[in-house]
JSON list of C-alpha atoms in Angstrom, two decimals:
[
{"chain": "A", "resi": 175, "resn": "SER", "atom": "CA", "xyz": [43.21, 12.33, 22.13]},
{"chain": "A", "resi": 176, "resn": "PRO", "atom": "CA", "xyz": [41.84, 15.84, 21.39]},
{"chain": "A", "resi": 177, "resn": "SER", "atom": "CA", "xyz": [38.88, 14.22, 19.64]},
{"chain": "A", "resi": 178, "resn": "CYS", "atom": "CA", "xyz": [37.36, 13.61, 23.08]},
{"chain": "A", "resi": 179, "resn": "THR", "atom": "CA", "xyz": [35.78, 17.05, 22.67]},
{"chain": "A", "resi": 180, "resn": "TYR", "atom": "CA", "xyz": [33.26, 15.26, 20.44]},
{"chain": "A", "resi": 181, "resn": "PHE", "atom": "CA", "xyz": [31.75, 13.99, 23.69]},
{"chain": "A", "resi": 182, "resn": "LYS", "atom": "CA", "xyz": [31.67, 17.55, 25.08]},
{"chain": "A", "resi": 183, "resn": "ILE", "atom": "CA", "xyz": [34.51, 16.80, 27.50]},
{"chain": "A", "resi": 184, "resn": "ASN", "atom": "CA", "xyz": [38.14, 18.00, 27.67]},
{"chain": "A", "resi": 185, "resn": "GLN", "atom": "CA", "xyz": [41.30, 15.92, 28.03]},
{"chain": "A", "resi": 186, "resn": "ASP", "atom": "CA", "xyz": [42.03, 17.24, 31.51]},
{"chain": "A", "resi": 187, "resn": "GLU", "atom": "CA", "xyz": [38.60, 16.09, 32.64]},
{"chain": "A", "resi": 188, "resn": "ILE", "atom": "CA", "xyz": [39.46, 12.51, 31.68]},
{"chain": "A", "resi": 189, "resn": "ILE", "atom": "CA", "xyz": [43.18, 12.07, 32.30]},
{"chain": "A", "resi": 190, "resn": "GLY", "atom": "CA", "xyz": [43.84, 10.66, 35.75]},
{"chain": "A", "resi": 191, "resn": "LYS", "atom": "CA", "xyz": [40.35, 9.25, 36.18]},
{"chain": "A", "resi": 192, "resn": "PRO", "atom": "CA", "xyz": [39.52, 5.52, 36.20]},
{"chain": "A", "resi": 193, "resn": "ILE", "atom": "CA", "xyz": [38.00, 4.53, 32.89]},
{"chain": "A", "resi": 194, "resn": "GLU", "atom": "CA", "xyz": [35.34, 2.47, 34.67]},
{"chain": "A", "resi": 195, "resn": "GLU", "atom": "CA", "xyz": [33.72, 5.71, 35.77]},
{"chain": "A", "resi": 196, "resn": "PHE", "atom": "CA", "xyz": [32.47, 6.18, 32.22]},
{"chain": "A", "resi": 197, "resn": "TYR", "atom": "CA", "xyz": [30.83, 2.77, 31.85]},
{"chain": "A", "resi": 198, "resn": "LEU", "atom": "CA", "xyz": [27.07, 2.98, 32.23]},
{"chain": "A", "resi": 199, "resn": "ASN", "atom": "CA", "xyz": [27.04, -0.64, 33.33]},
{"chain": "A", "resi": 200, "resn": "PRO", "atom": "CA", "xyz": [30.07, -1.61, 35.50]},
{"chain": "A", "resi": 201, "resn": "ALA", "atom": "CA", "xyz": [29.64, -5.23, 34.41]},
{"chain": "A", "resi": 202, "resn": "ASP", "atom": "CA", "xyz": [30.60, -4.19, 30.88]},
{"chain": "A", "resi": 203, "resn": "ARG", "atom": "CA", "xyz": [33.99, -3.05, 32.14]},
{"chain": "A", "resi": 204, "resn": "GLU", "atom": "CA", "xyz": [34.58, -6.45, 33.73]},
{"chain": "A", "resi": 205, "resn": "ALA", "atom": "CA", "xyz": [33.58, -8.16, 30.48]},
{"chain": "A", "resi": 206, "resn": "VAL", "atom": "CA", "xyz": [35.98, -5.95, 28.49]},
{"chain": "A", "resi": 207, "resn": "LEU", "atom": "CA", "xyz": [38.87, -6.73, 30.86]},
{"chain": "A", "resi": 208, "resn": "GLN", "atom": "CA", "xyz": [38.10, -10.44, 30.75]},
{"chain": "A", "resi": 209, "resn": "GLU", "atom": "CA", "xyz": [38.08, -10.39, 26.96]},
{"chain": "A", "resi": 210, "resn": "LEU", "atom": "CA", "xyz": [41.38, -8.50, 26.93]},
{"chain": "A", "resi": 211, "resn": "MET", "atom": "CA", "xyz": [43.04, -10.92, 29.34]},
{"chain": "A", "resi": 212, "resn": "GLN", "atom": "CA", "xyz": [41.88, -13.92, 27.34]},
{"chain": "A", "resi": 213, "resn": "ASN", "atom": "CA", "xyz": [42.70, -12.68, 23.83]},
{"chain": "A", "resi": 214, "resn": "GLY", "atom": "CA", "xyz": [45.07, -9.76, 24.34]},
{"chain": "A", "resi": 215, "resn": "GLU", "atom": "CA", "xyz": [42.78, -7.51, 22.32]},
{"chain": "A", "resi": 216, "resn": "ILE", "atom": "CA", "xyz": [39.17, -6.71, 21.50]},
{"chain": "A", "resi": 217, "resn": "LYS", "atom": "CA", "xyz": [37.63, -5.40, 18.30]},
{"chain": "A", "resi": 218, "resn": "GLU", "atom": "CA", "xyz": [34.31, -3.66, 17.73]},
{"chain": "A", "resi": 219, "resn": "TYR", "atom": "CA", "xyz": [33.09, -4.34, 21.27]},
{"chain": "A", "resi": 220, "resn": "ASP", "atom": "CA", "xyz": [29.90, -2.37, 21.90]},
{"chain": "A", "resi": 221, "resn": "VAL", "atom": "CA", "xyz": [29.14, -0.90, 25.32]},
{"chain": "A", "resi": 222, "resn": "LYS", "atom": "CA", "xyz": [27.34, 2.13, 26.74]},
{"chain": "A", "resi": 223, "resn": "PHE", "atom": "CA", "xyz": [29.24, 5.07, 28.20]},
{"chain": "A", "resi": 224, "resn": "SER", "atom": "CA", "xyz": [27.81, 7.83, 30.36]},
{"chain": "A", "resi": 225, "resn": "ILE", "atom": "CA", "xyz": [29.65, 11.11, 29.82]},
{"chain": "A", "resi": 226, "resn": "LYS", "atom": "CA", "xyz": [28.36, 14.25, 31.50]},
{"chain": "A", "resi": 227, "resn": "ASN", "atom": "CA", "xyz": [24.97, 12.64, 32.09]},
{"chain": "A", "resi": 228, "resn": "LYS", "atom": "CA", "xyz": [24.55, 11.72, 28.44]},
{"chain": "A", "resi": 229, "resn": "THR", "atom": "CA", "xyz": [24.51, 8.12, 27.31]},
{"chain": "A", "resi": 230, "resn": "TYR", "atom": "CA", "xyz": [26.47, 7.03, 24.25]},
{"chain": "A", "resi": 231, "resn": "THR", "atom": "CA", "xyz": [26.76, 3.64, 22.62]},
{"chain": "A", "resi": 232, "resn": "VAL", "atom": "CA", "xyz": [30.42, 3.23, 21.73]},
{"chain": "A", "resi": 233, "resn": "SER", "atom": "CA", "xyz": [32.43, 0.64, 19.88]},
{"chain": "A", "resi": 234, "resn": "ILE", "atom": "CA", "xyz": [35.76, -0.22, 21.52]},
{"chain": "A", "resi": 235, "resn": "ASN", "atom": "CA", "xyz": [38.97, -1.44, 19.92]},
{"chain": "A", "resi": 236, "resn": "SER", "atom": "CA", "xyz": [41.68, -2.13, 22.47]},
{"chain": "A", "resi": 237, "resn": "LYS", "atom": "CA", "xyz": [44.76, -4.23, 23.19]},
{"chain": "A", "resi": 238, "resn": "ILE", "atom": "CA", "xyz": [47.24, -4.88, 25.96]},
{"chain": "A", "resi": 239, "resn": "THR", "atom": "CA", "xyz": [50.79, -3.58, 25.46]},
{"chain": "A", "resi": 240, "resn": "PHE", "atom": "CA", "xyz": [53.54, -5.70, 27.03]},
{"chain": "A", "resi": 241, "resn": "ASP", "atom": "CA", "xyz": [56.97, -4.67, 28.30]},
{"chain": "A", "resi": 242, "resn": "GLN", "atom": "CA", "xyz": [60.31, -6.29, 27.50]},
{"chain": "A", "resi": 243, "resn": "ASN", "atom": "CA", "xyz": [59.61, -9.04, 30.03]},
{"chain": "A", "resi": 244, "resn": "ASN", "atom": "CA", "xyz": [56.32, -9.81, 28.35]},
{"chain": "A", "resi": 245, "resn": "GLU", "atom": "CA", "xyz": [54.44, -8.42, 31.28]},
{"chain": "A", "resi": 246, "resn": "PRO", "atom": "CA", "xyz": [51.29, -6.34, 30.71]},
{"chain": "A", "resi": 247, "resn": "GLU", "atom": "CA", "xyz": [52.32, -2.72, 30.82]},
{"chain": "A", "resi": 248, "resn": "PHE", "atom": "CA", "xyz": [49.27, -0.71, 29.80]},
{"chain": "A", "resi": 249, "resn": "ILE", "atom": "CA", "xyz": [46.17, -0.77, 27.62]},
{"chain": "A", "resi": 250, "resn": "ILE", "atom": "CA", "xyz": [45.76, 1.28, 24.48]},
{"chain": "A", "resi": 251, "resn": "GLY", "atom": "CA", "xyz": [42.73, 1.62, 22.31]},
{"chain": "A", "resi": 252, "resn": "SER", "atom": "CA", "xyz": [40.03, 3.76, 20.88]},
{"chain": "A", "resi": 253, "resn": "PHE", "atom": "CA", "xyz": [36.30, 4.09, 21.02]},
{"chain": "A", "resi": 254, "resn": "ARG", "atom": "CA", "xyz": [33.86, 5.76, 18.67]},
{"chain": "A", "resi": 255, "resn": "ASP", "atom": "CA", "xyz": [30.28, 6.86, 19.02]},
{"chain": "A", "resi": 256, "resn": "ILE", "atom": "CA", "xyz": [27.90, 4.51, 17.22]},
{"chain": "A", "resi": 257, "resn": "SER", "atom": "CA", "xyz": [24.73, 5.78, 18.88]},
{"chain": "A", "resi": 258, "resn": "ALA", "atom": "CA", "xyz": [23.25, 6.98, 15.57]},
{"chain": "A", "resi": 259, "resn": "ARG", "atom": "CA", "xyz": [23.97, 3.65, 13.88]},
{"chain": "A", "resi": 260, "resn": "ILE", "atom": "CA", "xyz": [22.44, 1.68, 16.75]},
{"chain": "A", "resi": 261, "resn": "GLN", "atom": "CA", "xyz": [19.36, 3.92, 16.71]},
{"chain": "A", "resi": 262, "resn": "ALA", "atom": "CA", "xyz": [19.07, 3.48, 12.95]},
{"chain": "A", "resi": 263, "resn": "GLU", "atom": "CA", "xyz": [19.35, -0.30, 13.33]},
{"chain": "A", "resi": 264, "resn": "GLN", "atom": "CA", "xyz": [16.66, -0.29, 16.02]},
{"chain": "A", "resi": 265, "resn": "ASN", "atom": "CA", "xyz": [14.39, 1.86, 13.86]},
{"chain": "A", "resi": 266, "resn": "LEU", "atom": "CA", "xyz": [14.99, -0.50, 10.95]},
{"chain": "A", "resi": 267, "resn": "LYS", "atom": "CA", "xyz": [14.07, -3.50, 13.09]},
{"chain": "A", "resi": 268, "resn": "ILE", "atom": "CA", "xyz": [10.87, -1.75, 14.18]},
{"chain": "A", "resi": 269, "resn": "SER", "atom": "CA", "xyz": [10.04, -0.90, 10.56]},
{"chain": "A", "resi": 270, "resn": "GLU", "atom": "CA", "xyz": [10.78, -4.45, 9.46]},
{"chain": "A", "resi": 271, "resn": "ALA", "atom": "CA", "xyz": [8.59, -5.83, 12.24]},
{"chain": "A", "resi": 272, "resn": "LYS", "atom": "CA", "xyz": [5.74, -3.51, 11.21]},
{"chain": "A", "resi": 273, "resn": "PHE", "atom": "CA", "xyz": [6.19, -4.45, 7.55]},
{"chain": "A", "resi": 274, "resn": "ARG", "atom": "CA", "xyz": [6.31, -8.14, 8.43]},
{"chain": "A", "resi": 275, "resn": "SER", "atom": "CA", "xyz": [3.12, -7.81, 10.46]},
{"chain": "A", "resi": 276, "resn": "ILE", "atom": "CA", "xyz": [1.36, -6.02, 7.60]},
{"chain": "A", "resi": 277, "resn": "TYR", "atom": "CA", "xyz": [2.78, -8.50, 5.06]},
{"chain": "A", "resi": 278, "resn": "GLU", "atom": "CA", "xyz": [1.68, -11.56, 7.04]},
{"chain": "A", "resi": 279, "resn": "ASN", "atom": "CA", "xyz": [-1.81, -10.18, 7.76]},
{"chain": "A", "resi": 280, "resn": "PHE", "atom": "CA", "xyz": [-2.36, -8.66, 4.32]},
{"chain": "A", "resi": 281, "resn": "GLU", "atom": "CA", "xyz": [-5.72, -9.86, 2.99]},
{"chain": "A", "resi": 282, "resn": "ASP", "atom": "CA", "xyz": [-4.78, -9.23, -0.65]},
{"chain": "A", "resi": 283, "resn": "VAL", "atom": "CA", "xyz": [-2.08, -11.41, -2.20]},
{"chain": "A", "resi": 284, "resn": "TYR", "atom": "CA", "xyz": [1.28, -9.78, -2.89]},
{"chain": "A", "resi": 285, "resn": "TYR", "atom": "CA", "xyz": [3.33, -11.44, -5.61]},
{"chain": "A", "resi": 286, "resn": "LYS", "atom": "CA", "xyz": [6.70, -10.92, -7.23]},
{"chain": "A", "resi": 287, "resn": "THR", "atom": "CA", "xyz": [7.89, -12.65, -10.39]},
{"chain": "A", "resi": 288, "resn": "GLU", "atom": "CA", "xyz": [10.80, -12.72, -12.78]},
{"chain": "A", "resi": 289, "resn": "LEU", "atom": "CA", "xyz": [10.20, -11.10, -16.16]},
{"chain": "A", "resi": 290, "resn": "ASP", "atom": "CA", "xyz": [9.45, -14.54, -17.61]},
{"chain": "A", "resi": 291, "resn": "GLY", "atom": "CA", "xyz": [6.72, -15.12, -15.02]},
{"chain": "A", "resi": 292, "resn": "THR", "atom": "CA", "xyz": [8.70, -17.32, -12.63]},
{"chain": "A", "resi": 293, "resn": "VAL", "atom": "CA", "xyz": [7.31, -16.67, -9.14]},
{"chain": "A", "resi": 294, "resn": "ILE", "atom": "CA", "xyz": [9.84, -15.23, -6.67]},
{"chain": "A", "resi": 295, "resn": "ASP", "atom": "CA", "xyz": [7.67, -14.38, -3.68]},
{"chain": "A", "resi": 296, "resn": "LEU", "atom": "CA", "xyz": [4.10, -14.73, -2.43]},
{"chain": "A", "resi": 297, "resn": "SER", "atom": "CA", "xyz": [2.54, -13.29, 0.71]},
{"chain": "A", "resi": 298, "resn": "PRO", "atom": "CA", "xyz": [1.05, -15.75, 3.25]},
{"chain": "A", "resi": 299, "resn": "SER", "atom": "CA", "xyz": [-2.45, -14.72, 2.12]},
{"chain": "A", "resi": 300, "resn": "PHE", "atom": "CA", "xyz": [-1.85, -16.63, -1.13]},
{"chain": "A", "resi": 301, "resn": "GLU", "atom": "CA", "xyz": [-2.46, -19.98, 0.53]},
{"chain": "A", "resi": 302, "resn": "ARG", "atom": "CA", "xyz": [-5.65, -18.72, 2.21]},
{"chain": "A", "resi": 303, "resn": "ASN", "atom": "CA", "xyz": [-7.08, -17.50, -1.09]},
{"chain": "A", "resi": 304, "resn": "PHE", "atom": "CA", "xyz": [-5.81, -20.04, -3.62]},
{"chain": "A", "resi": 305, "resn": "LYS", "atom": "CA", "xyz": [-5.82, -23.14, -1.38]},
{"chain": "A", "resi": 306, "resn": "ILE", "atom": "CA", "xyz": [-2.37, -23.98, -2.78]},
{"chain": "A", "resi": 307, "resn": "LYS", "atom": "CA", "xyz": [0.94, -24.15, -0.89]},
{"chain": "A", "resi": 308, "resn": "ALA", "atom": "CA", "xyz": [3.17, -21.22, -1.78]},
{"chain": "A", "resi": 309, "resn": "SER", "atom": "CA", "xyz": [6.16, -23.59, -1.86]},
{"chain": "A", "resi": 310, "resn": "ASP", "atom": "CA", "xyz": [4.49, -25.47, -4.73]},
{"chain": "A", "resi": 311, "resn": "VAL", "atom": "CA", "xyz": [4.27, -22.27, -6.78]},
{"chain": "A", "resi": 312, "resn": "ILE", "atom": "CA", "xyz": [7.46, -20.32, -5.98]},
{"chain": "A", "resi": 313, "resn": "GLY", "atom": "CA", "xyz": [10.09, -21.11, -8.59]},
{"chain": "A", "resi": 314, "resn": "THR", "atom": "CA", "xyz": [7.52, -22.04, -11.24]},
{"chain": "A", "resi": 315, "resn": "SER", "atom": "CA", "xyz": [5.89, -20.04, -14.01]},
{"chain": "A", "resi": 316, "resn": "ASN", "atom": "CA", "xyz": [2.84, -22.13, -14.93]},
{"chain": "A", "resi": 317, "resn": "SER", "atom": "CA", "xyz": [1.23, -23.11, -11.63]},
{"chain": "A", "resi": 318, "resn": "PHE", "atom": "CA", "xyz": [-1.81, -20.83, -12.04]},
{"chain": "A", "resi": 319, "resn": "THR", "atom": "CA", "xyz": [-4.78, -22.33, -13.89]},
{"chain": "A", "resi": 320, "resn": "TYR", "atom": "CA", "xyz": [-6.70, -19.62, -15.72]},
{"chain": "A", "resi": 321, "resn": "CYS", "atom": "CA", "xyz": [-10.33, -20.13, -16.63]},
{"chain": "A", "resi": 322, "resn": "ASN", "atom": "CA", "xyz": [-9.47, -18.16, -19.75]},
{"chain": "A", "resi": 323, "resn": "PRO", "atom": "CA", "xyz": [-5.81, -18.64, -20.79]},
{"chain": "A", "resi": 324, "resn": "GLU", "atom": "CA", "xyz": [-6.08, -15.53, -23.01]},
{"chain": "A", "resi": 325, "resn": "ASP", "atom": "CA", "xyz": [-6.19, -13.38, -19.84]},
{"chain": "A", "resi": 326, "resn": "ARG", "atom": "CA", "xyz": [-2.54, -14.11, -19.15]},
{"chain": "A", "resi": 327, "resn": "LYS", "atom": "CA", "xyz": [-1.58, -12.98, -22.62]},
{"chain": "A", "resi": 328, "resn": "ALA", "atom": "CA", "xyz": [-3.65, -9.82, -22.18]},
{"chain": "A", "resi": 329, "resn": "MET", "atom": "CA", "xyz": [-1.90, -8.97, -18.90]},
{"chain": "A", "resi": 330, "resn": "SER", "atom": "CA", "xyz": [1.53, -9.56, -20.43]},
{"chain": "A", "resi": 331, "resn": "TYR", "atom": "CA", "xyz": [0.60, -7.25, -23.30]},
{"chain": "A", "resi": 332, "resn": "LEU", "atom": "CA", "xyz": [-0.51, -4.48, -20.92]},
{"chain": "A", "resi": 333, "resn": "LEU", "atom": "CA", "xyz": [2.71, -4.76, -18.91]},
{"chain": "A", "resi": 334, "resn": "GLU", "atom": "CA", "xyz": [4.84, -4.65, -22.04]},
{"chain": "A", "resi": 335, "resn": "LYS", "atom": "CA", "xyz": [2.89, -1.71, -23.45]},
{"chain": "A", "resi": 336, "resn": "ASN", "atom": "CA", "xyz": [2.29, 0.44, -20.35]},
{"chain": "A", "resi": 337, "resn": "GLY", "atom": "CA", "xyz": [4.54, -0.97, -17.64]},
{"chain": "A", "resi": 338, "resn": "ASN", "atom": "CA", "xyz": [1.53, -1.45, -15.37]},
{"chain": "A", "resi": 339, "resn": "PHE", "atom": "CA", "xyz": [-2.19, -2.12, -15.20]},
{"chain": "A", "resi": 340, "resn": "SER", "atom": "CA", "xyz": [-4.94, -1.86, -12.59]},
{"chain": "A", "resi": 341, "resn": "ASP", "atom": "CA", "xyz": [-8.13, -3.73, -11.74]},
{"chain": "A", "resi": 342, "resn": "PHE", "atom": "CA", "xyz": [-7.74, -6.48, -14.31]},
{"chain": "A", "resi": 343, "resn": "ASP", "atom": "CA", "xyz": [-10.46, -9.02, -13.50]},
{"chain": "A", "resi": 344, "resn": "THR", "atom": "CA", "xyz": [-9.76, -12.66, -14.23]},
{"chain": "A", "resi": 345, "resn": "ARG", "atom": "CA", "xyz": [-10.68, -16.11, -12.94]},
{"chain": "A", "resi": 346, "resn": "TYR", "atom": "CA", "xyz": [-8.51, -18.94, -11.72]},
{"chain": "A", "resi": 347, "resn": "ILE", "atom": "CA", "xyz": [-9.15, -22.50, -10.61]},
{"chain": "A", "resi": 348, "resn": "ASP", "atom": "CA", "xyz": [-8.01, -22.81, -6.99]},
{"chain": "A", "resi": 349, "resn": "GLY", "atom": "CA", "xyz": [-6.38, -25.84, -5.37]},
{"chain": "A", "resi": 350, "resn": "GLU", "atom": "CA", "xyz": [-9.77, -27.33, -4.55]},
{"chain": "A", "resi": 351, "resn": "GLY", "atom": "CA", "xyz": [-11.10, -26.99, -8.07]},
{"chain": "A", "resi": 352, "resn": "ASN", "atom": "CA", "xyz": [-13.30, -23.98, -7.38]},
{"chain": "A", "resi": 353, "resn": "ILE", "atom": "CA", "xyz": [-13.50, -20.85, -9.52]},
{"chain": "A", "resi": 354, "resn": "LEU", "atom": "CA", "xyz": [-11.72, -17.90, -7.91]},
{"chain": "A", "resi": 355, "resn": "ALA", "atom": "CA", "xyz": [-12.50, -14.39, -9.15]},
{"chain": "A", "resi": 356, "resn": "ILE", "atom": "CA", "xyz": [-9.46, -12.11, -8.80]},
{"chain": "A", "resi": 357, "resn": "SER", "atom": "CA", "xyz": [-8.76, -8.43, -9.52]},
{"chain": "A", "resi": 358, "resn": "ILE", "atom": "CA", "xyz": [-5.09, -7.77, -10.29]},
{"chain": "A", "resi": 359, "resn": "ASN", "atom": "CA", "xyz": [-2.86, -4.70, -10.05]},
{"chain": "A", "resi": 360, "resn": "SER", "atom": "CA", "xyz": [0.62, -5.10, -11.45]},
{"chain": "A", "resi": 361, "resn": "ARG", "atom": "CA", "xyz": [3.72, -3.15, -12.47]},
{"chain": "A", "resi": 362, "resn": "THR", "atom": "CA", "xyz": [7.15, -3.73, -13.94]},
{"chain": "A", "resi": 363, "resn": "VAL", "atom": "CA", "xyz": [9.97, -2.60, -11.62]},
{"chain": "A", "resi": 364, "resn": "CYS", "atom": "CA", "xyz": [13.07, -1.16, -13.27]},
{"chain": "A", "resi": 365, "resn": "ASP", "atom": "CA", "xyz": [16.63, -0.59, -12.09]},
{"chain": "A", "resi": 366, "resn": "SER", "atom": "CA", "xyz": [18.41, 2.78, -11.95]},
{"chain": "A", "resi": 367, "resn": "ASN", "atom": "CA", "xyz": [19.11, 2.54, -15.68]},
{"chain": "A", "resi": 368, "resn": "GLY", "atom": "CA", "xyz": [15.45, 2.02, -16.53]},
{"chain": "A", "resi": 369, "resn": "GLU", "atom": "CA", "xyz": [15.90, -1.66, -17.34]},
{"chain": "A", "resi": 370, "resn": "PRO", "atom": "CA", "xyz": [13.07, -3.97, -16.23]},
{"chain": "A", "resi": 371, "resn": "ILE", "atom": "CA", "xyz": [14.19, -6.35, -13.47]},
{"chain": "A", "resi": 372, "resn": "TYR", "atom": "CA", "xyz": [11.02, -7.95, -12.09]},
{"chain": "A", "resi": 373, "resn": "VAL", "atom": "CA", "xyz": [7.23, -7.70, -11.86]},
{"chain": "A", "resi": 374, "resn": "GLU", "atom": "CA", "xyz": [5.22, -7.21, -8.69]},
{"chain": "A", "resi": 375, "resn": "GLY", "atom": "CA", "xyz": [1.59, -6.67, -7.85]},
{"chain": "A", "resi": 376, "resn": "THR", "atom": "CA", "xyz": [-1.42, -7.57, -5.78]},
{"chain": "A", "resi": 377, "resn": "MET", "atom": "CA", "xyz": [-4.33, -9.91, -6.31]},
{"chain": "A", "resi": 378, "resn": "ARG", "atom": "CA", "xyz": [-7.67, -9.25, -4.59]},
{"chain": "A", "resi": 379, "resn": "ASN", "atom": "CA", "xyz": [-10.28, -11.93, -4.05]},
{"chain": "A", "resi": 380, "resn": "ILE", "atom": "CA", "xyz": [-13.49, -10.53, -5.56]},
{"chain": "A", "resi": 381, "resn": "ASN", "atom": "CA", "xyz": [-15.59, -13.67, -5.35]},
{"chain": "A", "resi": 382, "resn": "GLU", "atom": "CA", "xyz": [-18.29, -11.96, -3.28]},
{"chain": "A", "resi": 383, "resn": "ARG", "atom": "CA", "xyz": [-18.36, -8.94, -5.57]},
{"chain": "A", "resi": 384, "resn": "SER", "atom": "CA", "xyz": [-18.49, -11.21, -8.62]},
{"chain": "A", "resi": 385, "resn": "ILE", "atom": "CA", "xyz": [-21.37, -13.22, -7.15]},
{"chain": "A", "resi": 386, "resn": "MET", "atom": "CA", "xyz": [-23.27, -10.01, -6.36]},
{"chain": "A", "resi": 387, "resn": "GLN", "atom": "CA", "xyz": [-22.70, -8.74, -9.90]},
{"chain": "A", "resi": 388, "resn": "GLU", "atom": "CA", "xyz": [-23.95, -12.02, -11.35]},
{"chain": "A", "resi": 389, "resn": "GLU", "atom": "CA", "xyz": [-27.02, -11.90, -9.10]},
{"chain": "A", "resi": 390, "resn": "MET", "atom": "CA", "xyz": [-27.71, -8.31, -10.20]},
{"chain": "A", "resi": 391, "resn": "LEU", "atom": "CA", "xyz": [-27.33, -9.30, -13.85]},
{"chain": "A", "resi": 392, "resn": "ALA", "atom": "CA", "xyz": [-29.67, -12.24, -13.32]},
{"chain": "A", "resi": 393, "resn": "LYS", "atom": "CA", "xyz": [-32.23, -9.94, -11.67]},
{"chain": "A", "resi": 394, "resn": "ASN", "atom": "CA", "xyz": [-31.87, -7.43, -14.49]},
{"chain": "A", "resi": 395, "resn": "ARG", "atom": "CA", "xyz": [-32.44, -10.15, -17.06]},
{"chain": "A", "resi": 396, "resn": "THR", "atom": "CA", "xyz": [-35.51, -11.30, -15.09]},
{"chain": "A", "resi": 397, "resn": "LEU", "atom": "CA", "xyz": [-36.83, -7.75, -14.96]},
{"chain": "A", "resi": 398, "resn": "GLU", "atom": "CA", "xyz": [-36.18, -7.27, -18.67]},
{"chain": "A", "resi": 399, "resn": "PHE", "atom": "CA", "xyz": [-38.07, -10.51, -19.39]},
{"chain": "A", "resi": 400, "resn": "GLN", "atom": "CA", "xyz": [-40.93, -9.45, -17.13]},
{"chain": "A", "resi": 401, "resn": "ASN", "atom": "CA", "xyz": [-41.05, -6.02, -18.78]},
{"chain": "A", "resi": 402, "resn": "THR", "atom": "CA", "xyz": [-41.22, -7.68, -22.18]},
{"chain": "A", "resi": 403, "resn": "GLU", "atom": "CA", "xyz": [-44.09, -9.88, -21.01]},
{"chain": "A", "resi": 404, "resn": "LEU", "atom": "CA", "xyz": [-45.91, -6.84, -19.61]},
{"chain": "A", "resi": 405, "resn": "GLU", "atom": "CA", "xyz": [-45.47, -4.98, -22.87]},
{"chain": "A", "resi": 406, "resn": "GLN", "atom": "CA", "xyz": [-46.85, -7.97, -24.78]},
{"chain": "A", "resi": 407, "resn": "PHE", "atom": "CA", "xyz": [-49.74, -8.28, -22.35]},
{"chain": "A", "resi": 408, "resn": "ALA", "atom": "CA", "xyz": [-50.54, -4.56, -22.63]},
{"chain": "A", "resi": 409, "resn": "TYR", "atom": "CA", "xyz": [-50.45, -4.81, -26.42]},
{"chain": "A", "resi": 410, "resn": "ILE", "atom": "CA", "xyz": [-52.78, -7.82, -26.45]},
{"chain": "A", "resi": 411, "resn": "ALA", "atom": "CA", "xyz": [-55.14, -6.25, -23.89]},
{"chain": "A", "resi": 412, "resn": "SER", "atom": "CA", "xyz": [-55.26, -3.01, -25.84]},
{"chain": "A", "resi": 413, "resn": "HIS", "atom": "CA", "xyz": [-55.96, -4.93, -29.04]},
{"chain": "A", "resi": 414, "resn": "ASP", "atom": "CA", "xyz": [-58.73, -6.97, -27.39]},
{"chain": "A", "resi": 415, "resn": "LEU", "atom": "CA", "xyz": [-60.33, -3.86, -25.94]},
{"chain": "A", "resi": 416, "resn": "GLN", "atom": "CA", "xyz": [-60.35, -2.18, -29.35]},
{"chain": "A", "resi": 417, "resn": "GLU", "atom": "CA", "xyz": [-61.77, -5.23, -31.17]},
{"chain": "A", "resi": 418, "resn": "PRO", "atom": "CA", "xyz": [-65.43, -4.88, -30.00]},
{"chain": "A", "resi": 419, "resn": "LEU", "atom": "CA", "xyz": [-65.47, -1.19, -30.91]},
{"chain": "A", "resi": 420, "resn": "ILE", "atom": "CA", "xyz": [-64.32, -2.01, -34.41]},
{"chain": "A", "resi": 421, "resn": "THR", "atom": "CA", "xyz": [-66.99, -4.72, -34.66]},
{"chain": "A", "resi": 422, "resn": "VAL", "atom": "CA", "xyz": [-69.73, -2.32, -33.54]}
]
C-alpha cells in the first residue's frame, strides 16, 4: 500500500521482490510461514525487518487466501512499525529493574497503608530492621507495638491536619523484644480529584543516633552535677578562707 513510504521506500522498490529480503533474520521468515501453514493466519507476530539499512521491529498480521479448489493462492497481510513501543517496553523494564534493585537494597523501610492503617506493602528492609516477617504484618493494622501508644495517635493527627509529616521520632518493640528507635516521614497520597487513597512513607532506624544522644545527655547531666559540686566546693572554700580573717 502507499503507506510503505513510512519506511522511506516506494511501492516500486518493493513490488516484485521476495519478502524474505526484508527479514533481518531469515529464520523469522521460516517461522512465519510455518505458523501460516499450521493455522492459516497469524496475528501480532513480532519480527525485525531491515529496510534501506535501517532496522524496524514490526508486528505482522497475515493469512493465506485460498482459491475455489481450496488450494493456497496467495498471502495477504499487513505489518506496522512497533519499534517505539518495543523501545519503550525495554526502557520500562530497565527502569523497573533499577527501581527493584533500589527497593530491595533500600536501608530505610518503605511502607504503604490503607487510610485505616492496614499495611499494603513493606520493603524487604522491614524484616532486617524489625525482626518480623513482612507477611505477618501485611494485611493487618495493629502489628506494630509502640513503646508509647500515643505516638500513633499523634501521627494520625498530623496526617489528617497537614497531609504529611517529617522526622517524627518514635520507638517500637521489635520481633525480638528490643526497643527500636525510628524516625518516620509520611504523606497521604490523593487521586486526581484530591481524595485521599492511601498513605506511604519511610522509616529510618535511628538506634545508633538515639544511643549517642542518650550518652551525650548522660554526660551533660554528669557535667552539670560536677559543676554543681565545684560551685559548692568553691563556696565552702571561700567561706573557710574568710572565716579566720573575720575571727582576727
